[in-house]
Amino acid sequence: YESTIRFGENLAKYEKAIMPTLVIRGTEDQMVSDEIVNAYIDATGANKFSLYGSDHSYGFYSEDAASYTLMDTVANVTASFFAQHFAD
């Protein structure tokens, strides 16, 4: 968790993102707090997508229907974000 603390302390050095940035965070994430994520978003202007009920892994380490749904959601949100911001 030391890197998370350093990251939080260094947020003042970040500038607004030059290109569109997407942060995906599970609402049950115990690894990175919502406070850190929101501070990063405020500092950089990144976009945030909250994945309700998911932890830090977004279901990638489970093999059940609910996890597959979470993984599909992450893939679809990411693809939509890229299509919206990077496709010509």
C-alpha positions as a LaTeX table, in Angstrom:
\begin{tabular}{lrrr}
\hline
Residue & $x$ (\AA) & $y$ (\AA) & $z$ (\AA) \\
\hline
Tyr1 & 0.00 & 0.00 & 0.00 \\
Glu2 & 3.04 & 2.26 & 0.14 \\
Ser3 & 2.74 & 3.03 & $-3.57$ \\
Thr4 & $-0.88$ & 4.10 & $-3.08$ \\
Ile5 & 0.18 & 6.45 & $-0.31$ \\
Arg6 & 2.96 & 7.93 & $-2.45$ \\
Phe7 & 0.54 & 8.26 & $-5.34$ \\
Gly8 & $-1.88$ & 10.19 & $-3.15$ \\
Glu9 & 0.86 & 12.46 & $-1.85$ \\
Asn10 & 2.02 & 13.24 & $-5.39$ \\
Leu11 & $-1.39$ & 14.10 & $-6.86$ \\
Ala12 & $-0.58$ & 17.79 & $-6.73$ \\
Lys13 & 2.13 & 17.19 & $-9.34$ \\
Tyr14 & $-0.28$ & 15.70 & $-11.89$ \\
Glu15 & $-1.64$ & 17.89 & $-14.64$ \\
Lys16 & $-4.87$ & 17.44 & $-16.49$ \\
Ala17 & $-4.67$ & 14.43 & $-18.79$ \\
Ile18 & $-3.59$ & 15.25 & $-22.33$ \\
Met19 & $-5.79$ & 12.50 & $-23.70$ \\
Pro20 & $-9.07$ & 11.04 & $-22.45$ \\
Thr21 & $-8.53$ & 8.66 & $-19.55$ \\
Leu22 & $-10.93$ & 6.12 & $-18.07$ \\
Val23 & $-10.76$ & 4.81 & $-14.51$ \\
Ile24 & $-12.80$ & 1.69 & $-13.82$ \\
Arg25 & $-13.32$ & 0.93 & $-10.13$ \\
Gly26 & $-15.30$ & $-1.77$ & $-8.40$ \\
Thr27 & $-17.45$ & $-0.35$ & $-5.62$ \\
Glu28 & $-16.20$ & $-3.12$ & $-3.29$ \\
Asp29 & $-12.52$ & $-2.51$ & $-4.09$ \\
Gln30 & $-10.46$ & $-2.79$ & $-0.90$ \\
Met31 & $-7.10$ & $-2.20$ & $-2.64$ \\
Val32 & $-7.58$ & 1.37 & $-3.85$ \\
Ser33 & $-9.93$ & 3.64 & $-1.94$ \\
Asp34 & $-12.60$ & 5.72 & $-3.60$ \\
Glu35 & $-10.90$ & 8.75 & $-2.04$ \\
Ile36 & $-7.68$ & 8.05 & $-3.97$ \\
Val37 & $-9.58$ & 7.39 & $-7.20$ \\
Asn38 & $-11.60$ & 10.58 & $-6.86$ \\
Ala39 & $-8.48$ & 12.61 & $-6.05$ \\
Tyr40 & $-6.83$ & 11.25 & $-9.21$ \\
Ile41 & $-9.90$ & 12.06 & $-11.28$ \\
Asp42 & $-10.06$ & 15.58 & $-9.85$ \\
Ala43 & $-6.35$ & 16.12 & $-10.53$ \\
Thr44 & $-6.30$ & 14.72 & $-14.07$ \\
Gly45 & $-9.82$ & 15.16 & $-15.44$ \\
Ala46 & $-10.16$ & 11.41 & $-16.01$ \\
Asn47 & $-13.55$ & 9.76 & $-16.51$ \\
Lys48 & $-14.82$ & 7.25 & $-13.94$ \\
Phe49 & $-16.94$ & 4.15 & $-14.33$ \\
Ser50 & $-18.11$ & 2.42 & $-11.13$ \\
Leu51 & $-18.65$ & $-1.30$ & $-11.37$ \\
Tyr52 & $-21.25$ & $-1.95$ & $-8.69$ \\
Gly53 & $-20.65$ & $-4.97$ & $-6.47$ \\
Ser54 & $-17.20$ & $-5.69$ & $-7.91$ \\
Asp55 & $-13.90$ & $-5.84$ & $-6.08$ \\
His56 & $-10.43$ & $-4.96$ & $-7.38$ \\
Ser57 & $-10.33$ & $-7.91$ & $-9.81$ \\
Tyr58 & $-13.67$ & $-7.23$ & $-11.57$ \\
Gly59 & $-14.42$ & $-10.96$ & $-11.43$ \\
Phe60 & $-11.45$ & $-11.95$ & $-13.58$ \\
Tyr61 & $-10.41$ & $-14.70$ & $-11.16$ \\
Ser62 & $-13.80$ & $-16.39$ & $-10.88$ \\
Glu63 & $-15.60$ & $-18.71$ & $-13.24$ \\
Asp64 & $-19.28$ & $-18.07$ & $-12.65$ \\
Ala65 & $-22.04$ & $-16.27$ & $-14.52$ \\
Ala66 & $-21.89$ & $-13.14$ & $-12.35$ \\
Ser67 & $-18.15$ & $-12.80$ & $-12.92$ \\
Tyr68 & $-18.54$ & $-13.26$ & $-16.66$ \\
Thr69 & $-21.15$ & $-10.49$ & $-16.63$ \\
Leu70 & $-18.72$ & $-8.18$ & $-14.80$ \\
Met71 & $-15.94$ & $-8.99$ & $-17.28$ \\
Asp72 & $-18.29$ & $-8.34$ & $-20.21$ \\
Thr73 & $-19.27$ & $-5.01$ & $-18.69$ \\
Val74 & $-15.62$ & $-3.97$ & $-18.30$ \\
Ala75 & $-14.88$ & $-4.99$ & $-21.89$ \\
Asn76 & $-17.94$ & $-3.17$ & $-23.26$ \\
Val77 & $-17.34$ & 0.03 & $-21.26$ \\
Thr78 & $-13.69$ & 0.08 & $-22.32$ \\
Ala79 & $-14.53$ & $-0.55$ & $-25.97$ \\
Ser80 & $-17.22$ & 2.15 & $-25.92$ \\
Phe81 & $-14.83$ & 4.63 & $-24.29$ \\
Phe82 & $-12.16$ & 3.96 & $-26.92$ \\
Ala83 & $-14.70$ & 4.19 & $-29.75$ \\
Gln84 & $-16.03$ & 7.48 & $-28.40$ \\
His85 & $-12.66$ & 9.12 & $-27.82$ \\
Phe86 & $-10.17$ & 7.53 & $-30.23$ \\
Ala87 & $-12.04$ & 6.40 & $-33.35$ \\
Asp88 & $-12.05$ & 8.68 & $-36.36$ \\
\hline
\end{tabular}
